[in-house]
PDB file of C-alpha atoms in Angstrom:
ATOM      1  CA  MET A   1     -39.300  -4.995 -28.265  1.00 51.00           C
ATOM      2  CA  LYS A   2     -38.456  -4.363 -25.016  1.00 46.00           C
ATOM      3  CA  ASN A   3     -37.511  -7.905 -24.016  1.00 45.00           C
ATOM      4  CA  LYS A   4     -36.136  -8.049 -27.034  1.00 45.00           C
ATOM      5  CA  LEU A   5     -33.816  -4.789 -26.441  1.00 42.00           C
ATOM      6  CA  HIS A   6     -33.054  -5.989 -23.002  1.00 38.00           C
ATOM      7  CA  VAL A   7     -31.678  -9.529 -24.080  1.00 35.00           C
ATOM      8  CA  GLY A   8     -29.104  -7.574 -26.836  1.00 39.00           C
ATOM      9  CA  LEU A   9     -28.746  -5.562 -23.562  1.00 33.00           C
ATOM     10  CA  LEU A  10     -27.319  -7.958 -21.426  1.00 32.00           C
ATOM     11  CA  LEU A  11     -25.651 -10.694 -24.524  1.00 32.00           C
ATOM     12  CA  THR A  12     -23.908  -7.713 -25.544  1.00 32.00           C
ATOM     13  CA  SER A  13     -21.842  -6.978 -21.828  1.00 33.00           C
ATOM     14  CA  LEU A  14     -21.751 -10.124 -21.170  1.00 29.00           C
ATOM     15  CA  PHE A  15     -20.095 -10.927 -24.626  1.00 31.00           C
ATOM     16  CA  SER A  16     -17.876  -7.979 -23.359  1.00 32.00           C
ATOM     17  CA  LEU A  17     -17.236  -9.188 -19.491  1.00 30.00           C
ATOM     18  CA  THR A  18     -15.699 -12.320 -21.594  1.00 29.00           C
ATOM     19  CA  SER A  19     -13.784 -10.523 -24.283  1.00 31.00           C
ATOM     20  CA  SER A  20     -12.435  -8.736 -21.684  1.00 30.00           C
ATOM     21  CA  PHE A  21     -11.807 -10.971 -19.088  1.00 29.00           C
ATOM     22  CA  SER A  22     -10.310 -13.663 -21.955  1.00 27.00           C
ATOM     23  CA  VAL A  23      -7.963 -10.888 -22.930  1.00 28.00           C
ATOM     24  CA  PHE A  24      -6.715 -10.237 -19.577  1.00 30.00           C
ATOM     25  CA  ALA A  25      -6.182 -13.860 -18.658  1.00 32.00           C
ATOM     26  CA  GLU A  26      -4.163 -14.018 -21.949  1.00 33.00           C
ATOM     27  CA  SER A  27      -1.743 -11.479 -20.367  1.00 36.00           C
ATOM     28  CA  GLY A  28      -0.854 -13.429 -17.512  1.00 42.00           C
ATOM     29  CA  ASP A  29      -1.894 -10.331 -15.451  1.00 48.00           C
ATOM     30  CA  PHE A  30      -4.391 -12.463 -13.357  1.00 48.00           C
ATOM     31  CA  ILE A  31      -1.470 -13.676  -9.955  1.00 51.00           C
ATOM     32  CA  THR A  32      -1.804 -16.566  -7.213  1.00 56.00           C
ATOM     33  CA  CYS A  33      -1.536 -14.618  -4.202  1.00 68.00           C
ATOM     34  CA  GLN A  34      -5.090 -15.189  -2.198  1.00 64.00           C
ATOM     35  CA  SER A  35      -4.298 -13.646   1.120  1.00 79.00           C
ATOM     36  CA  LYS A  36      -3.488 -10.429  -0.258  1.00 85.00           C
ATOM     37  CA  LEU A  37      -5.361  -8.820   2.974  1.00 79.00           C
ATOM     38  CA  ASN A  38      -3.842 -10.888   5.765  1.00 81.00           C
ATOM     39  CA  GLN A  39      -0.592 -10.008   4.484  1.00 84.00           C
ATOM     40  CA  VAL A  40      -1.763  -5.908   4.660  1.00 84.00           C
ATOM     41  CA  ASN A  41      -2.971  -6.900   8.117  1.00 82.00           C
ATOM     42  CA  GLU A  42      -0.082  -8.849   9.550  1.00 87.00           C
ATOM     43  CA  MET A  43       2.289  -5.332   8.452  1.00 87.00           C
ATOM     44  CA  TYR A  44       0.780  -3.345  10.195  1.00 83.00           C
ATOM     45  CA  GLY A  45       0.678  -5.399  12.909  1.00 85.00           C
ATOM     46  CA  PHE A  46       4.088  -5.865  13.422  1.00 84.00           C
ATOM     47  CA  PHE A  47       4.343  -1.817  12.204  1.00 82.00           C
ATOM     48  CA  ASN A  48       2.736  -1.363  15.288  1.00 80.00           C
ATOM     49  CA  SER A  49       4.269  -3.400  17.374  1.00 83.00           C
ATOM     50  CA  ASP A  50       8.218  -3.198  19.497  1.00 81.00           C
ATOM     51  CA  LYS A  51       9.424  -5.494  16.372  1.00 82.00           C
ATOM     52  CA  PHE A  52       9.552  -2.076  14.408  1.00 78.00           C
ATOM     53  CA  LYS A  53      11.736  -0.461  16.659  1.00 77.00           C
ATOM     54  CA  TYR A  54      14.289  -2.805  15.984  1.00 82.00           C
ATOM     55  CA  LEU A  55      13.850  -3.881  12.038  1.00 85.00           C
ATOM     56  CA  THR A  56      15.568  -5.584   9.593  1.00 89.00           C
ATOM     57  CA  LYS A  57      15.792  -6.528   6.302  1.00 92.00           C
ATOM     58  CA  LYS A  58      14.923  -9.907   7.612  1.00 93.00           C
ATOM     59  CA  ASP A  59      11.215  -8.891   8.589  1.00 90.00           C
ATOM     60  CA  LEU A  60      11.623  -6.555   5.401  1.00 92.00           C
ATOM     61  CA  GLU A  61      11.646  -9.880   3.331  1.00 94.00           C
ATOM     62  CA  LYS A  62       8.340 -11.083   4.664  1.00 92.00           C
ATOM     63  CA  PHE A  63       6.130  -8.246   3.471  1.00 92.00           C
ATOM     64  CA  LEU A  64       8.025  -6.342   0.664  1.00 94.00           C
ATOM     65  CA  ALA A  65       9.556  -7.331  -2.429  1.00 96.00           C
ATOM     66  CA  PRO A  66      13.253  -6.041  -2.930  1.00 96.00           C
ATOM     67  CA  ASN A  67      12.959  -3.698  -5.372  1.00 94.00           C
ATOM     68  CA  MET A  68       9.711  -2.132  -3.841  1.00 95.00           C
ATOM     69  CA  ASP A  69       9.410   1.239  -4.104  1.00 96.00           C
ATOM     70  CA  MET A  70       7.644   3.717  -1.490  1.00 95.00           C
ATOM     71  CA  ILE A  71       5.808   6.570  -3.627  1.00 95.00           C
ATOM     72  CA  THR A  72       3.953   9.364  -0.999  1.00 93.00           C
ATOM     73  CA  ASN A  73       1.854  12.259  -3.252  1.00 93.00           C
ATOM     74  CA  ASN A  74       4.493  11.225  -6.165  1.00 93.00           C
ATOM     75  CA  LYS A  75       7.714  11.587  -5.229  1.00 93.00           C
ATOM     76  CA  ILE A  76       9.753   8.392  -4.442  1.00 93.00           C
ATOM     77  CA  MET A  77      10.183   7.875  -0.396  1.00 91.00           C
ATOM     78  CA  ALA A  78      12.248   4.945  -1.043  1.00 93.00           C
ATOM     79  CA  SER A  79      13.639   1.733  -3.907  1.00 95.00           C
ATOM     80  CA  GLY A  80      14.279  -1.404  -2.053  1.00 94.00           C
ATOM     81  CA  TYR A  81      15.397  -2.963   1.157  1.00 94.00           C
ATOM     82  CA  THR A  82      18.394  -0.045   1.719  1.00 93.00           C
ATOM     83  CA  ASP A  83      16.217   2.586   1.350  1.00 94.00           C
ATOM     84  CA  LEU A  84      13.329   1.502   3.008  1.00 91.00           C
ATOM     85  CA  MET A  85      15.279   0.567   5.998  1.00 90.00           C
ATOM     86  CA  LYS A  86      16.861   4.225   6.033  1.00 91.00           C
ATOM     87  CA  HIS A  87      13.323   5.412   5.634  1.00 88.00           C
ATOM     88  CA  PHE A  88      11.620   3.591   8.445  1.00 84.00           C
ATOM     89  CA  GLU A  89      14.912   4.671  10.390  1.00 86.00           C
ATOM     90  CA  LEU A  90      13.891   8.720   9.494  1.00 84.00           C
ATOM     91  CA  ILE A  91      10.856   7.813  10.638  1.00 81.00           C
ATOM     92  CA  GLY A  92      12.322   6.507  14.079  1.00 80.00           C
ATOM     93  CA  SER A  93      14.654   9.526  14.231  1.00 82.00           C
ATOM     94  CA  GLU A  94      11.264  11.538  14.296  1.00 82.00           C
ATOM     95  CA  MET A  95       8.706  10.084  16.167  1.00 83.00           C
ATOM     96  CA  LYS A  96       8.711   9.034  19.635  1.00 85.00           C
ATOM     97  CA  GLU A  97       5.302   7.599  18.730  1.00 86.00           C
ATOM     98  CA  PHE A  98       4.130   5.824  15.861  1.00 81.00           C
ATOM     99  CA  LYS A  99       0.839   4.237  15.962  1.00 85.00           C
ATOM    100  CA  ILE A 100      -1.432   2.927  12.110  1.00 83.00           C
ATOM    101  CA  LEU A 101      -4.630   2.676  12.976  1.00 80.00           C
ATOM    102  CA  PRO A 102      -6.720  -0.502  11.850  1.00 78.00           C
ATOM    103  CA  ALA A 103      -7.113   0.573   8.015  1.00 78.00           C
ATOM    104  CA  GLN A 104     -10.022   0.160   6.590  1.00 82.00           C
ATOM    105  CA  TYR A 105     -10.589  -2.192   3.112  1.00 77.00           C
ATOM    106  CA  VAL A 106     -11.974  -0.091   0.536  1.00 76.00           C
ATOM    107  CA  THR A 107     -11.208  -2.111  -2.673  1.00 85.00           C
ATOM    108  CA  GLU A 108      -8.697  -4.857  -3.967  1.00 85.00           C
ATOM    109  CA  ALA A 109      -8.361  -6.040  -7.928  1.00 85.00           C
ATOM    110  CA  GLY A 110      -6.036  -8.445 -10.275  1.00 87.00           C
ATOM    111  CA  ASN A 111      -3.474  -7.625  -8.235  1.00 90.00           C
ATOM    112  CA  ASP A 112      -3.937  -3.895  -6.230  1.00 92.00           C
ATOM    113  CA  VAL A 113      -5.333  -3.962  -3.110  1.00 92.00           C
ATOM    114  CA  VAL A 114      -6.828  -0.141  -1.537  1.00 93.00           C
ATOM    115  CA  ILE A 115      -6.772   1.257   1.185  1.00 91.00           C
ATOM    116  CA  LYS A 116      -6.988   3.996   3.594  1.00 93.00           C
ATOM    117  CA  TYR A 117      -5.749   4.139   7.168  1.00 90.00           C
ATOM    118  CA  ASP A 118      -4.698   6.934   9.297  1.00 92.00           C
ATOM    119  CA  ILE A 119      -1.094   6.857  11.690  1.00 89.00           C
ATOM    120  CA  ASP A 120      -0.992   9.111  14.764  1.00 90.00           C
ATOM    121  CA  THR A 121       2.093  10.046  15.979  1.00 88.00           C
ATOM    122  CA  VAL A 122       4.073  12.431  18.233  1.00 90.00           C
ATOM    123  CA  ASN A 123       7.147  14.057  17.441  1.00 86.00           C
ATOM    124  CA  LYS A 124      10.266  14.277  19.155  1.00 87.00           C
ATOM    125  CA  SER A 125       9.817  17.914  20.537  1.00 89.00           C
ATOM    126  CA  GLY A 126       5.653  16.669  21.749  1.00 92.00           C
ATOM    127  CA  ALA A 127       3.444  17.809  18.701  1.00 89.00           C
ATOM    128  CA  LYS A 128       1.027  15.315  17.800  1.00 90.00           C
ATOM    129  CA  VAL A 129       0.735  14.239  13.941  1.00 86.00           C
ATOM    130  CA  SER A 130      -1.800  12.796  12.824  1.00 90.00           C
ATOM    131  CA  PHE A 131      -1.617  11.729   8.877  1.00 90.00           C
ATOM    132  CA  SER A 132      -4.216  10.321   6.557  1.00 92.00           C
ATOM    133  CA  GLU A 133      -3.461   7.663   4.004  1.00 93.00           C
ATOM    134  CA  ILE A 134      -4.640   6.642   1.207  1.00 94.00           C
ATOM    135  CA  ALA A 135      -2.886   3.234  -0.280  1.00 94.00           C
ATOM    136  CA  ILE A 136      -2.675   1.070  -3.582  1.00 95.00           C
ATOM    137  CA  LEU A 137      -0.625  -1.706  -2.742  1.00 94.00           C
ATOM    138  CA  SER A 138       0.309  -3.604  -5.441  1.00 96.00           C
ATOM    139  CA  PHE A 139       1.702  -7.335  -4.622  1.00 94.00           C
ATOM    140  CA  ASN A 140       3.717 -10.406  -7.396  1.00 93.00           C
ATOM    141  CA  ASN A 141       3.024 -14.201  -7.037  1.00 89.00           C
ATOM    142  CA  ASP A 142       4.809 -14.289  -3.749  1.00 90.00           C
ATOM    143  CA  CYS A 143       2.456 -12.494  -1.725  1.00 91.00           C
ATOM    144  CA  LYS A 144       4.329  -9.200  -1.409  1.00 94.00           C
ATOM    145  CA  ILE A 145       4.189  -5.881  -2.322  1.00 95.00           C
ATOM    146  CA  THR A 146       6.045  -4.603  -5.585  1.00 96.00           C
ATOM    147  CA  ARG A 147       4.782  -1.135  -5.191  1.00 97.00           C
ATOM    148  CA  TRP A 148       2.669   1.184  -2.579  1.00 95.00           C
ATOM    149  CA  ASP A 149       2.058   3.894  -3.713  1.00 97.00           C
ATOM    150  CA  GLU A 150      -0.233   6.370  -1.069  1.00 94.00           C
ATOM    151  CA  ILE A 151      -1.444   9.675  -0.964  1.00 94.00           C
ATOM    152  CA  VAL A 152      -0.921  11.442   2.050  1.00 92.00           C
ATOM    153  CA  TYR A 153      -2.315  14.034   4.037  1.00 90.00           C
ATOM    154  CA  THR A 154      -1.408  16.435   7.519  1.00 85.00           C
ATOM    155  CA  LYS A 155      -3.026  19.018   9.216  1.00 73.00           C
ATOM    156  CA  GLN A 156       0.379  19.355  10.097  1.00 71.00           C
ATOM    157  CA  GLY A 157       2.096  19.851   6.736  1.00 63.00           C
ATOM    158  CA  HIS A 158       4.049  18.558   5.065  1.00 56.00           C
ATOM    159  CA  SER A 159       7.408  19.285   5.610  1.00 55.00           C
ATOM    160  CA  THR A 160       7.355  16.179   7.895  1.00 53.00           C
ATOM    161  CA  LEU A 161       7.115  14.105   5.094  1.00 56.00           C
ATOM    162  CA  GLU A 162       9.619  15.590   3.174  1.00 55.00           C
ATOM    163  CA  ASN A 163      11.641  14.784   7.081  1.00 55.00           C
ATOM    164  CA  ILE A 164      11.341  11.180   6.314  1.00 54.00           C
ATOM    165  CA  ARG A 165      12.166  11.102   2.115  1.00 55.00           C
ATOM    166  CA  VAL A 166      15.225   9.052   1.540  1.00 53.00           C
ATOM    167  CA  SER A 167      17.745  10.807  -0.893  1.00 58.00           C
ATOM    168  CA  ASP A 168      21.443  10.657  -1.384  1.00 54.00           C
TER     169      ASP A 168
END
């Protein structure tokens, strides 16, 4: 009886998994991007390089989709290349130093990657400001980020975040 119960549970679980899989496969939600983590690592390497100080639209096109939304703590910080350029310019105008520490991979599912990372900065007045972030990065088939949804925490207060939000 016990073995029949285990076999029954196993078959039920297997059926459930295959049903979910086929529904998921039919929905067209699978993406062909196989190098999401490589793309994330390359992007953060770029952000930490001297090239980031001279950011161009072409640089953004390597990593981000044209209509990408950057959302921080449930607020849209920037949307699309023009806003993103302004956002990163605002970061440059607020920060004297900016260093993204190595990201910790959390998980990957479908077209999303979840990572945790810290950013150490020194603002223009010389104060050190550190951020801890957890981000869900959503990718398209071209391995470009279409949505960057992050939760950011800083001991120094969130007024710093408002200073880098793009608004009309």
